[in-house]
Coordinates of C-alpha atoms and ligand atoms in Angstrom, one line a residue:
M999 CA 95.4 124.0 115.6
G1000 CA 95.3 127.7 116.5
H1001 CA 96.1 130.4 114.0
K1002 CA 97.0 133.8 115.1
K1003 CA 95.6 135.5 112.0
S1004 CA 92.0 135.2 111.1
S1005 CA 91.1 133.0 108.0
K1006 CA 90.0 136.2 106.3
Q1007 CA 93.5 137.7 106.8
F1008 CA 95.0 134.5 105.3
F1009 CA 92.5 134.8 102.4
D1010 CA 93.7 138.4 101.8
L1011 CA 97.3 137.2 101.9
R1012 CA 96.6 134.5 99.4
L1013 CA 94.9 136.9 97.1
A1014 CA 97.7 139.4 97.3
A1015 CA 100.3 136.8 96.6
N1016 CA 98.5 135.3 93.6
L1017 CA 96.9 138.4 92.1
G1018 CA 99.5 138.9 89.5
L1019 CA 99.2 135.4 88.2
V1020 CA 95.4 135.5 88.2
Q1021 CA 95.5 138.8 86.4
R1022 CA 97.9 137.5 83.8
L1023 CA 96.0 134.3 83.2
F1024 CA 92.6 136.2 83.0
H1025 CA 93.9 138.7 80.5
Q1026 CA 95.6 136.0 78.4
L1027 CA 92.2 134.4 77.9
Y1028 CA 90.1 137.6 77.8
P1029 CA 92.4 140.3 76.3
K1030 CA 89.6 142.6 74.9
E1031 CA 89.0 146.0 76.4
T1032 CA 85.3 145.3 77.0
E1033 CA 86.2 142.3 79.0
S1034 CA 88.3 144.2 81.5
N1035 CA 85.1 144.8 83.5
H1036 CA 84.8 141.1 83.9
F1037 CA 88.2 141.1 85.8
Q1038 CA 86.6 143.6 88.1
K1039 CA 83.7 141.3 88.5
L1040 CA 86.1 138.5 89.4
M1041 CA 87.7 140.7 92.1
V1042 CA 84.3 141.3 93.6
L1043 CA 83.4 137.7 93.3
L1044 CA 86.5 136.1 95.0
P1045 CA 85.9 137.6 98.6
K1046 CA 82.2 136.8 98.2
L1047 CA 82.9 133.2 97.4
F1048 CA 85.3 133.0 100.3
Q1049 CA 82.8 134.4 102.6
S1050 CA 80.3 131.7 101.6
R1051 CA 82.8 128.9 102.7
P1052 CA 81.7 127.2 105.9
D1053 CA 83.9 128.1 108.9
E1054 CA 84.8 124.5 109.6
L1055 CA 86.2 124.1 106.1
K1056 CA 88.1 127.4 106.4
I1057 CA 89.9 126.1 109.4
Q1058 CA 90.5 122.8 107.7
D1059 CA 92.1 124.7 104.7
L1060 CA 94.6 126.3 107.0
N1061 CA 95.4 123.1 108.8
R1062 CA 96.0 121.5 105.5
L1063 CA 98.3 124.3 104.3
E1064 CA 100.3 123.7 107.4
S1065 CA 100.6 120.0 107.3
G1066 CA 101.9 119.6 103.7
N1067 CA 100.8 117.5 100.8
W1068 CA 98.3 115.2 102.4
Y1069 CA 97.5 113.7 98.9
Q1070 CA 101.0 112.3 98.5
S1071 CA 100.8 110.3 101.7
E1072 CA 101.1 106.4 101.8
K1073 CA 97.9 106.5 103.9
M1074 CA 95.9 107.5 100.8
V1075 CA 93.9 104.6 99.2
G1076 CA 90.8 105.4 97.3
M1077 CA 87.7 103.7 95.9
Q1078 CA 85.5 104.9 93.1
L1079 CA 81.9 103.9 93.2
Y1080 CA 78.4 104.4 92.0
V1081 CA 76.3 105.3 95.1
E1082 CA 73.2 103.7 93.7
H1083 CA 75.1 100.5 92.8
F1084 CA 77.0 100.4 96.0
N1085 CA 74.2 100.5 98.7
K1086 CA 71.1 102.3 97.3
D1087 CA 71.7 105.9 98.3
L1088 CA 73.9 108.3 100.3
K1089 CA 72.6 107.1 103.6
G1090 CA 73.1 103.5 102.5
L1091 CA 76.7 104.4 101.6
Q1092 CA 77.3 106.0 104.9
S1093 CA 76.2 102.9 106.7
K1094 CA 78.9 101.0 104.9
I1095 CA 81.8 103.2 106.0
P1096 CA 82.9 100.3 108.3
Y1097 CA 83.3 98.0 105.3
L1098 CA 85.4 100.6 103.5
K1099 CA 87.6 101.2 106.5
D1100 CA 88.0 97.6 107.1
L1101 CA 89.5 97.3 103.6
G1102 CA 91.7 100.4 104.3
I1103 CA 89.9 102.9 102.1
N1104 CA 90.2 106.6 103.1
L1105 CA 89.1 108.4 99.9
L1106 CA 85.9 108.0 98.1
H1107 CA 85.2 109.0 94.6
L1108 CA 81.4 109.1 94.2
M1109 CA 80.2 109.0 90.6
P1110 CA 77.9 112.0 89.8
I1111 CA 75.0 112.5 92.2
T1112 CA 73.8 115.8 90.9
P1113 CA 70.4 116.3 89.2
R1114 CA 70.3 115.0 85.6
P1115 CA 67.8 114.3 82.8
T1116 CA 65.6 111.3 83.5
G1117 CA 66.3 109.4 80.2
E1118 CA 69.9 109.1 78.9
N1119 CA 72.3 111.1 81.0
D1120 CA 75.8 109.6 80.5
G1121 CA 75.7 108.2 84.0
G1122 CA 75.1 111.7 85.4
Y1123 CA 77.7 113.4 83.3
A1124 CA 74.9 115.4 81.8
V1125 CA 74.3 117.9 84.6
N1126 CA 71.1 119.8 85.3
K1127 CA 72.6 121.5 88.4
Y1128 CA 76.1 121.6 89.8
H1129 CA 75.2 121.3 93.5
G1130 CA 72.4 119.6 95.2
V1131 CA 71.6 116.0 95.0
A1132 CA 69.4 114.0 92.6
K1133 CA 66.4 112.6 94.5
Q1134 CA 67.4 108.9 94.0
Y1135 CA 70.5 109.5 96.1
G1136 CA 68.8 111.3 99.0
S1137 CA 69.0 115.0 99.8
S1138 CA 71.6 117.7 100.2
K1139 CA 71.3 117.2 103.9
D1140 CA 72.3 113.6 103.4
L1141 CA 75.4 114.7 101.5
L1142 CA 76.4 117.2 104.2
N1143 CA 76.0 114.5 106.9
L1144 CA 78.1 112.2 104.8
T1145 CA 80.9 114.7 104.3
Q1146 CA 80.8 115.6 108.0
E1147 CA 81.1 111.9 108.9
L1148 CA 83.9 111.4 106.5
R1149 CA 85.8 114.3 108.1
K1150 CA 85.3 112.8 111.5
Q1151 CA 86.7 109.5 110.2
D1152 CA 89.7 111.1 108.5
M1153 CA 88.4 110.2 105.1
F1154 CA 88.4 112.3 102.0
L1155 CA 85.8 112.9 99.3
M1156 CA 86.2 113.4 95.6
L1157 CA 83.3 114.5 93.4
D1158 CA 83.1 115.4 89.7
F1159 CA 82.9 118.9 88.4
V1160 CA 81.6 118.4 84.9
V1161 CA 83.3 121.6 83.6
N1162 CA 83.1 121.1 79.8
H1163 CA 79.3 120.7 79.3
T1164 CA 75.9 121.0 80.8
S1165 CA 72.9 118.9 80.0
D1166 CA 70.4 120.3 77.5
E1167 CA 68.0 120.6 80.4
F1168 CA 70.2 123.0 82.4
T1169 CA 68.7 126.5 83.0
W1170 CA 71.1 128.2 80.6
A1171 CA 70.3 125.6 77.8
K1172 CA 66.5 126.1 78.4
K1173 CA 66.9 129.9 78.1
A1174 CA 69.0 129.5 75.0
R1175 CA 66.4 127.3 73.5
A1176 CA 63.7 129.8 74.3
G1177 CA 65.7 132.4 72.2
D1178 CA 67.7 134.2 74.9
K1179 CA 70.7 135.5 73.0
K1180 CA 72.7 135.9 76.2
Y1181 CA 72.5 132.2 77.0
Q1182 CA 73.0 131.1 73.4
D1183 CA 76.4 132.7 73.9
Y1184 CA 77.0 130.5 76.9
Y1185 CA 77.3 127.7 74.4
Y1186 CA 78.7 127.4 70.8
T1187 CA 75.5 127.9 68.9
Y1188 CA 75.1 128.8 65.1
A1189 CA 72.3 129.9 62.9
D1190 CA 73.3 127.5 60.1
D1191 CA 75.8 124.6 59.6
T1192 CA 78.6 126.6 58.0
V1193 CA 80.8 127.0 61.1
P1194 CA 79.9 123.4 62.4
K1195 CA 81.0 122.0 59.0
A1196 CA 84.2 123.9 59.1
F1197 CA 84.9 122.8 62.7
E1198 CA 84.2 119.1 61.9
K1199 CA 87.0 119.1 59.3
S1200 CA 89.5 118.8 62.1
L1201 CA 87.5 117.5 65.1
P1202 CA 87.7 113.8 66.0
E1203 CA 84.6 112.0 67.4
V1204 CA 84.3 110.9 71.0
F1205 CA 81.3 108.6 70.6
P1206 CA 81.2 107.8 66.9
E1207 CA 78.7 104.9 67.2
T1208 CA 76.1 106.5 69.3
S1209 CA 76.7 110.2 68.9
P1210 CA 78.6 110.8 65.6
G1211 CA 79.8 114.3 64.8
N1212 CA 80.3 117.2 67.2
F1213 CA 77.2 119.4 66.5
T1214 CA 73.5 118.9 67.0
Y1215 CA 70.6 120.8 65.4
D1216 CA 68.1 122.0 68.0
P1217 CA 64.8 122.4 66.2
E1218 CA 63.3 124.5 69.1
M1219 CA 66.2 126.9 69.2
K1220 CA 66.5 126.6 65.4
R1221 CA 70.3 126.7 65.8
W1222 CA 73.2 124.3 65.7
V1223 CA 74.9 123.6 69.1
M1224 CA 78.3 122.1 69.8
T1225 CA 77.9 118.7 71.4
V1226 CA 81.3 116.9 71.4
F1227 CA 80.2 114.1 73.7
N1228 CA 76.5 113.1 73.5
N1229 CA 73.9 115.2 71.7
Y1230 CA 72.3 116.1 75.0
Q1231 CA 75.6 117.5 76.4
W1232 CA 76.1 121.0 75.3
D1233 CA 79.7 122.3 75.3
L1234 CA 80.2 125.5 77.4
N1235 CA 81.7 128.5 75.6
Y1236 CA 84.6 129.6 77.8
S1237 CA 85.6 132.3 75.4
N1238 CA 82.8 134.1 77.1
P1239 CA 84.1 135.4 80.4
E1240 CA 80.6 135.3 81.9
V1241 CA 80.7 131.5 81.6
F1242 CA 84.0 131.4 83.5
L1243 CA 82.6 133.5 86.3
E1244 CA 79.4 131.5 86.6
M1245 CA 81.2 128.2 86.5
L1246 CA 83.7 129.4 89.2
T1247 CA 80.7 130.1 91.4
N1248 CA 79.3 126.7 90.7
L1249 CA 82.6 125.1 91.5
I1250 CA 82.9 126.8 94.8
K1251 CA 79.3 125.9 95.8
M1252 CA 80.1 122.3 95.1
V1253 CA 83.4 122.3 96.9
N1254 CA 81.8 124.1 99.9
Q1255 CA 79.6 120.9 100.5
G1256 CA 82.9 119.4 101.9
V1257 CA 84.6 118.1 98.8
D1258 CA 88.4 117.5 99.1
I1259 CA 89.4 116.6 95.5
V1260 CA 87.5 118.0 92.5
R1261 CA 87.6 115.6 89.5
F1262 CA 87.8 118.1 86.6
D1263 CA 85.9 116.1 84.1
A1264 CA 86.9 116.1 80.4
L1265 CA 89.2 119.1 80.9
A1266 CA 91.2 118.5 77.8
F1267 CA 88.2 119.7 75.8
L1268 CA 87.7 123.1 77.5
W1269 CA 88.8 125.3 74.7
K1270 CA 87.8 125.1 71.0
K1271 CA 89.6 126.5 68.0
M1272 CA 88.7 126.0 64.4
G1273 CA 91.3 124.0 62.4
T1274 CA 92.5 122.1 65.5
I1275 CA 91.3 118.9 67.3
S1276 CA 90.2 121.2 70.1
Q1277 CA 91.8 119.1 72.8
N1278 CA 94.8 120.1 75.0
L1279 CA 95.0 123.6 73.6
P1280 CA 97.2 126.1 75.4
E1281 CA 94.1 128.2 76.2
A1282 CA 92.5 125.2 78.0
H1283 CA 95.6 125.0 80.2
T1284 CA 95.4 128.8 80.9
L1285 CA 91.8 128.4 81.9
I1286 CA 92.4 125.4 84.2
S1287 CA 95.2 127.3 85.9
L1288 CA 92.9 130.2 86.3
F1289 CA 90.3 128.0 88.0
R1290 CA 92.9 126.5 90.1
M1291 CA 94.4 129.7 91.3
C1292 CA 90.9 131.0 92.2
L1293 CA 90.3 127.7 94.1
Q1294 CA 93.6 128.0 95.9
I1295 CA 92.8 131.5 97.0
I1296 CA 89.3 130.7 98.2
A1297 CA 89.6 127.0 99.4
P1298 CA 93.3 126.0 99.5
G1299 CA 92.4 122.6 101.2
A1300 CA 90.7 121.5 98.0
I1301 CA 92.6 120.3 95.0
F1302 CA 92.1 119.3 91.4
L1303 CA 92.3 115.9 89.6
A1304 CA 92.9 116.1 85.9
E1305 CA 90.7 113.7 84.0
A1306 CA 92.8 113.9 80.9
I1307 CA 92.8 110.6 79.2
V1308 CA 95.2 111.8 76.5
A1309 CA 98.8 111.0 75.2
P1310 CA 101.4 110.5 78.0
K1311 CA 103.3 113.7 77.1
E1312 CA 100.1 115.7 77.1
I1313 CA 98.9 114.4 80.5
V1314 CA 101.9 115.8 82.5
K1315 CA 101.1 119.2 81.0
Y1316 CA 98.0 119.2 83.3
F1317 CA 100.3 119.5 86.2
G1318 CA 101.2 123.0 84.7
Q1319 CA 104.2 124.0 82.7
E1320 CA 106.8 126.7 82.8
S1321 CA 105.4 129.8 84.6
T1322 CA 102.4 127.8 85.8
K1323 CA 104.3 124.6 86.7
G1324 CA 102.6 123.1 89.7
N1325 CA 99.7 125.6 89.3
E1326 CA 97.3 123.5 87.4
C1327 CA 96.1 120.2 88.7
E1328 CA 97.7 118.6 91.8
I1329 CA 96.7 115.1 90.6
A1330 CA 96.2 113.4 87.2
Y1331 CA 95.0 110.0 86.3
N1332 CA 97.9 107.8 85.3
A1333 CA 96.0 106.7 82.2
S1334 CA 99.3 105.7 80.5
L1335 CA 100.2 103.2 83.2
M1336 CA 96.7 101.8 83.2
A1337 CA 96.6 101.1 79.4
L1338 CA 100.1 99.8 79.4
L1339 CA 99.4 97.3 82.1
W1340 CA 96.6 95.8 80.0
N1341 CA 99.0 95.7 77.1
S1342 CA 101.4 93.7 79.2
I1343 CA 98.7 91.3 80.4
A1344 CA 97.7 90.5 76.7
T1345 CA 101.3 90.3 75.4
K1346 CA 102.8 88.8 78.6
K1347 CA 105.7 91.2 78.0
T1348 CA 106.8 94.4 79.6
L1349 CA 108.8 96.0 76.7
L1350 CA 106.2 98.7 75.8
L1351 CA 105.5 99.3 79.5
Y1352 CA 109.2 99.8 80.2
K1353 CA 109.9 101.9 77.2
S1354 CA 106.9 104.2 77.7
L1355 CA 107.2 104.7 81.4
T1356 CA 110.9 105.5 81.3
N1357 CA 110.1 108.1 78.7
V1358 CA 107.3 109.9 80.6
P1359 CA 108.4 113.5 81.3
Q1360 CA 109.0 114.3 85.0
K1361 CA 106.1 115.4 87.0
P1362 CA 106.4 118.4 89.4
N1363 CA 107.3 117.3 92.9
D1364 CA 104.1 118.6 94.5
C1365 CA 101.9 116.7 92.1
T1366 CA 100.9 113.1 92.1
W1367 CA 99.1 110.4 90.2
I1368 CA 95.9 108.4 90.6
N1369 CA 97.0 104.9 89.8
Y1370 CA 94.3 102.5 88.7
I1371 CA 93.5 99.6 86.5
R1372 CA 89.8 100.0 85.9
C1373 CA 87.3 102.8 86.1
H1374 CA 83.7 103.4 84.9
D1375 CA 85.0 104.2 81.3
D1376 CA 86.5 102.1 78.5
I1377 CA 90.2 101.3 78.0
G1378 CA 91.7 103.3 75.2
L1379 CA 94.8 102.1 73.4
G1380 CA 96.6 105.4 73.5
Y1381 CA 100.1 104.1 73.2
D1382 CA 102.9 106.0 71.5
D1383 CA 103.1 104.6 67.9
G1384 CA 106.9 105.4 67.9
F1385 CA 107.5 103.1 70.9
I1386 CA 105.4 100.3 69.4
R1387 CA 107.5 100.5 66.2
E1388 CA 110.8 100.6 68.1
I1389 CA 109.8 97.2 69.6
G1390 CA 109.3 95.9 66.1
W1391 CA 105.6 95.8 66.1
N1392 CA 103.2 97.4 63.7
P1393 CA 101.0 99.9 65.7
Q1394 CA 97.8 99.2 63.7
L1395 CA 98.1 95.5 63.8
H1396 CA 99.1 95.5 67.4
R1397 CA 96.0 97.5 68.4
K1398 CA 93.9 95.1 66.4
F1399 CA 95.5 92.2 68.3
L1400 CA 94.6 93.8 71.6
L1401 CA 91.0 94.4 70.6
D1402 CA 90.8 90.8 69.4
Y1403 CA 92.4 89.5 72.6
Y1404 CA 90.1 91.4 74.9
C1405 CA 86.9 91.5 72.9
Q1406 CA 86.3 87.8 72.4
R1407 CA 87.7 87.4 68.9
L1408 CA 90.4 84.9 69.8
D1409 CA 89.3 81.5 71.1
W1410 CA 92.4 81.0 73.3
S1411 CA 92.1 84.3 75.0
P1412 CA 90.8 84.2 78.6
A1413 CA 89.3 87.7 78.4
T1414 CA 85.6 88.4 78.1
G1415 CA 85.6 92.1 77.2
L1416 CA 83.3 94.1 74.8
L1417 CA 84.3 96.2 71.9
F1418 CA 83.5 99.8 72.5
M1419 CA 82.9 102.6 69.9
Y1420 CA 84.5 100.8 67.1
N1421 CA 85.1 103.3 64.3
P1422 CA 85.2 101.5 61.0
K1423 CA 86.4 104.8 59.4
T1424 CA 89.7 104.7 61.3
G1425 CA 89.8 101.1 62.6
D1426 CA 90.0 102.5 66.2
G1427 CA 88.2 100.8 69.0
R1428 CA 88.3 100.7 72.8
I1429 CA 87.6 98.0 75.4
T1430 CA 85.1 97.6 78.1
G1431 CA 84.7 95.0 80.7
S1432 CA 85.3 94.5 84.4
A1433 CA 88.9 93.8 85.5
T1434 CA 88.4 90.2 86.5
S1435 CA 86.3 89.4 83.3
L1436 CA 89.2 90.8 81.2
L1437 CA 91.7 88.7 83.3
G1438 CA 89.8 85.4 82.7
L1439 CA 87.8 84.8 85.9
E1440 CA 84.5 85.0 84.1
K1441 CA 85.6 82.3 81.6
G1442 CA 87.3 80.3 84.3
L1443 CA 84.2 80.1 86.5
A1444 CA 81.9 79.3 83.5
K1445 CA 84.2 76.5 82.5
K1446 CA 85.0 75.5 86.0
D1447 CA 88.6 75.7 84.9
K1448 CA 90.8 75.9 88.0
V1449 CA 93.9 77.0 86.3
L1450 CA 92.2 79.9 84.5
I1451 CA 90.6 80.9 87.8
Q1452 CA 93.8 80.8 89.7
E1453 CA 95.6 82.7 87.0
A1454 CA 93.0 85.4 87.0
V1455 CA 93.3 85.8 90.8
S1456 CA 97.1 86.1 90.5
K1457 CA 96.8 88.6 87.7
M1458 CA 94.4 90.7 89.7
I1459 CA 96.7 90.7 92.7
L1460 CA 99.6 91.5 90.4
L1461 CA 97.9 94.6 88.9
Y1462 CA 96.7 95.9 92.2
G1463 CA 100.1 95.3 93.7
I1464 CA 101.5 97.5 91.1
V1465 CA 99.0 100.4 91.5
L1466 CA 99.3 100.2 95.3
A1467 CA 103.1 100.6 95.1
Y1468 CA 103.8 102.8 92.1
G1469 CA 103.6 106.2 93.8
G1470 CA 100.5 108.2 94.0
I1471 CA 97.0 107.5 95.1
P1472 CA 95.9 103.9 94.3
L1473 CA 92.2 104.0 93.2
I1474 CA 90.3 100.8 93.6
Y1475 CA 87.3 100.5 91.3
G1476 CA 84.4 99.5 93.5
G1477 CA 83.6 95.8 93.2
D1478 CA 87.2 94.9 92.1
E1479 CA 88.1 94.2 95.6
I1480 CA 85.7 91.2 95.5
G1481 CA 86.5 90.3 91.9
T1482 CA 83.2 91.4 90.5
L1483 CA 82.6 90.2 86.9
N1484 CA 80.8 91.9 83.9
D1485 CA 77.2 92.9 84.5
Y1486 CA 75.1 92.4 81.4
S1487 CA 71.9 93.8 82.9
F1488 CA 72.4 97.1 81.0
L1489 CA 71.3 95.2 77.8
E1490 CA 67.7 95.2 79.1
E1491 CA 67.6 98.9 79.8
T1492 CA 66.6 101.2 77.0
D1493 CA 68.7 104.2 78.2
K1494 CA 71.8 102.1 78.6
K1495 CA 71.9 99.3 76.1
D1496 CA 73.8 101.3 73.4
D1497 CA 76.6 102.2 75.8
N1498 CA 78.4 99.1 76.8
R1499 CA 80.6 100.9 79.4
W1500 CA 77.7 99.9 81.7
V1501 CA 79.0 96.3 81.6
N1502 CA 81.7 97.5 84.0
R1503 CA 79.5 99.5 86.3
P1504 CA 78.4 96.7 88.6
K1505 CA 76.1 96.5 91.6
Q1506 CA 78.0 95.7 94.8
N1507 CA 77.4 92.1 95.7
W1508 CA 76.8 92.1 99.4
D1509 CA 76.1 88.4 99.4
M1510 CA 79.6 87.8 98.2
V1511 CA 80.9 90.2 100.9
A1512 CA 79.1 88.1 103.5
N1513 CA 80.9 85.0 102.2
L1514 CA 84.4 86.3 102.3
N1515 CA 85.2 84.1 105.2
D1516 CA 85.2 81.2 102.8
K1517 CA 89.0 81.5 102.0
K1518 CA 88.8 79.2 99.1
L1519 CA 86.6 81.5 97.0
P1520 CA 88.6 83.3 94.3
Q1521 CA 86.8 86.5 95.3
S1522 CA 87.9 86.1 98.9
Q1523 CA 91.5 85.5 97.8
I1524 CA 91.4 88.8 95.9
F1525 CA 89.8 90.7 98.8
N1526 CA 92.3 89.3 101.4
A1527 CA 95.3 90.0 99.2
V1528 CA 94.1 93.6 98.4
Q1529 CA 93.3 94.3 102.1
K1530 CA 96.7 93.0 103.1
L1531 CA 98.6 95.0 100.5
I1532 CA 96.8 98.2 101.6
A1533 CA 97.7 97.5 105.2
I1534 CA 101.4 97.0 104.3
R1535 CA 101.4 100.2 102.1
K1536 CA 100.0 102.2 105.0
K1537 CA 102.8 101.0 107.3
H1538 CA 105.7 102.2 105.3
S1539 CA 106.5 105.8 104.4
V1540 CA 108.5 104.6 101.4
F1541 CA 105.1 104.2 99.6
A1542 CA 104.3 107.9 100.0
D1543 CA 104.9 109.8 96.7
D1544 CA 108.2 111.5 97.5
N1545 CA 109.1 111.4 93.8
N1546 CA 111.1 108.4 94.7
L1547 CA 110.3 106.0 91.9
V1548 CA 113.0 104.3 89.9
I1549 CA 112.1 101.9 87.0
H1550 CA 114.7 99.2 86.5
H1551 CA 115.5 97.2 83.4
T1552 CA 115.8 93.5 84.4
G1553 CA 116.9 91.9 81.2
N1554 CA 113.9 89.7 81.3
D1555 CA 111.1 90.9 78.9
H1556 CA 108.3 89.3 81.0
I1557 CA 109.2 91.1 84.2
F1558 CA 108.5 94.6 85.3
A1559 CA 110.6 96.0 88.1
F1560 CA 110.5 99.4 89.9
E1561 CA 111.9 100.6 93.1
R1562 CA 110.7 103.0 95.7
T1563 CA 113.6 104.6 97.6
S1564 CA 114.0 106.6 100.7
E1565 CA 116.8 107.3 103.1
R1566 CA 115.6 104.7 105.6
E1567 CA 113.8 102.2 103.4
G1568 CA 113.9 100.6 100.0
L1569 CA 111.2 98.6 98.3
L1570 CA 111.7 96.7 95.1
V1571 CA 108.7 95.6 93.2
L1572 CA 109.0 92.7 90.8
C1573 CA 106.1 91.5 88.6
N1574 CA 106.1 88.5 86.3
F1575 CA 103.6 89.0 83.5
D1576 CA 104.2 85.6 82.1
E1577 CA 102.2 82.4 82.6
K1578 CA 105.4 80.5 83.2
E1579 CA 108.0 80.8 85.9
Q1580 CA 110.6 83.4 85.1
V1581 CA 114.0 84.2 86.6
V1582 CA 116.0 87.4 87.0
Q1583 CA 119.7 87.8 87.6
S1584 CA 120.2 88.7 91.2
R1585 CA 123.5 90.6 90.7
W1586 CA 121.8 94.0 89.9
I1587 CA 119.4 93.5 92.8
S1588 CA 122.3 92.9 95.2
K1589 CA 124.0 96.0 93.9
L1590 CA 121.0 97.9 94.8
G1591 CA 121.6 96.7 98.4
Y1592 CA 118.8 94.2 98.9
F1593 CA 120.9 91.1 99.9
T1594 CA 123.3 92.8 102.2
K1595 CA 121.7 91.4 105.4
G1596 CA 120.9 88.0 104.0
E1597 CA 117.8 87.2 101.9
P1598 CA 115.3 90.0 101.6
K1599 CA 111.7 89.6 102.7
N1600 CA 108.9 89.6 100.2
L1601 CA 106.2 91.6 102.0
V1602 CA 103.5 90.0 99.9
S1603 CA 104.2 86.4 101.1
N1604 CA 105.9 87.4 104.3
K1605 CA 108.7 85.1 103.4
K1606 CA 112.4 85.5 102.7
V1607 CA 113.3 85.1 99.1
P1608 CA 116.0 82.5 98.4
L1609 CA 118.5 82.8 95.6
K1610 CA 119.4 79.7 93.5
S1611 CA 122.6 79.9 91.4
G1612 CA 122.5 83.7 91.5
L1613 CA 118.9 83.7 90.1
L1614 CA 115.8 85.0 91.6
R1615 CA 112.7 83.0 90.6
L1616 CA 109.2 84.3 90.1
D1617 CA 106.1 82.1 89.8
P1618 CA 103.7 82.7 87.0
Y1619 CA 102.1 86.2 87.5
Q1620 CA 103.8 86.5 90.8
L1621 CA 104.1 89.9 92.6
M1622 CA 107.0 90.5 95.0
W1623 CA 107.4 93.5 97.2
L1624 CA 111.1 93.1 98.4
M1625 CA 112.0 95.1 101.4
K1626 CA 115.6 96.3 101.8
G1627 CA 117.4 95.3 105.0
Ligands
LIG2388 C1 84.5 111.8 81.3 C2 83.8 110.7 82.0 C3 82.8 109.9 81.1 C4 81.9 110.9 80.4 C5 82.6 112.1 79.8 C6 81.7 113.2 79.4 O1 85.3 111.3 80.3 O2 84.7 109.9 82.6 O3 82.2 108.9 81.7 O4 81.2 110.2 79.4 O5 83.6 112.6 80.6 O6 81.3 113.9 80.5

């Protein structure tokens, strides 16, 4: 596409248009007189960072601005994967692009590939450098080759920006350790434990089993340092404007490698204030919006994903509120939907799902969700206690039931999950395990129990059928497409054995992929179904996130129903979470206009759906995608 103005002129326009907001956000965070020269530094930095952006990407930025919200399209289907677990390294990954395209993937989220400490490193979330590539994945050149190839193939790339903390081997941490006061102020460091103790009074613990508390004493530095996650992950001090300026530079260097979506890791934790839990603070939102506005000015083709695994009403705030509405992150993980789906699988009921989803505050129109069922982390049970009570359940006992159900404490449960970070002080715990192991495939295969196996396959298709249709970007967790089970090999590795999230970070089973022609295999059934559903999604614009989601109450507590509407098309998704056949009254479906031209077609089975005595039947765990007309 040709543009009459130069990309620099467009940059100047973007800067002029957004300067007021940038200035306001900056001064809100850094109001002191002495800090005003930092704003001047930012003004010098922005054009410099823009200049460093490769021309090819500058052109792409302009094209994206013209073509609208690419990230809301029905064509978007992502996969999250560990490069080393998928196919050795970046080159190996590139050689598998045909496999990904064949499945229908056009967005890759690669788990961290940046340099990290050799021992424990939280799967790369302890960062030694924000750009560049750790040796085991290849070279920076390999990454550039990959991003170029992805662009050629119309594919998108998402990488993490671990914005909240660096590793204790990062240059700044090393300098702080060596006694450099300037870099000690890049982190929250203290000469004695008075301040840490005062902070601890209100701070929760993220990893209570393996890294209790939020501070670590560093004997070399002879100071305490804030370490909210692991003791080798030092929290950055954003109340220091130097840190913001340096991290903005790191962000842009990373994005300039050809990254389309920046996964803003652990962003809820960015601002700390004594006496609070130091999560979701208003200043954190201001800071994120400031980062975002600078990114918009420099590289408007790149966008942010909020990794805020927090309460539903808090998550939507990461899209921006009031004067910064739509000016924070364009995408957020739909962690609420994910956790609720697992609740529905265990309870076979959709009450909490319905109640919670119909009470989620509206997202801004230009923002969207990442919908997913599993990722590399645990499943937290962050439901709203009020809704649990309204259903008539006791929140504490209900959570205990879910942990029992998924973590092998109930004989009759099909799930083989593991209990993660159980905190005896609070009774809280989380769940790890691969999707199919949690759904019963592992147990079914071990017992050669055909019913269990079939149910697990149906449940997997049900869950993926929901995230593919819900509105937003569906993100398949690498390996799920072939029903990969738990991987227990982490128990043999010293640096991993204490973190059982590794049970759901499997190596891609290429032997299984080679066997997918065997249609009888449960894994092939999953692959074929997911592949087919993706293809259907891409064919109908009603799947694009046009803020066209309507959740329906069916009157049957086992069934979840939602509709995607547009002027031309309508799609009604019906999901039976029960192990028995269930029926719904067809009258309300007729009223929506689904039976006007005879029986509607279920796109999943490619068959018309018959009505018997005004009832529509769903098999155990059946997914229906009914098309209007
Ligand atoms: C995010 C990541 C998680 C990591 C944490 C700390 O939550 O998803 O894997 O442990 O951030 O960086």
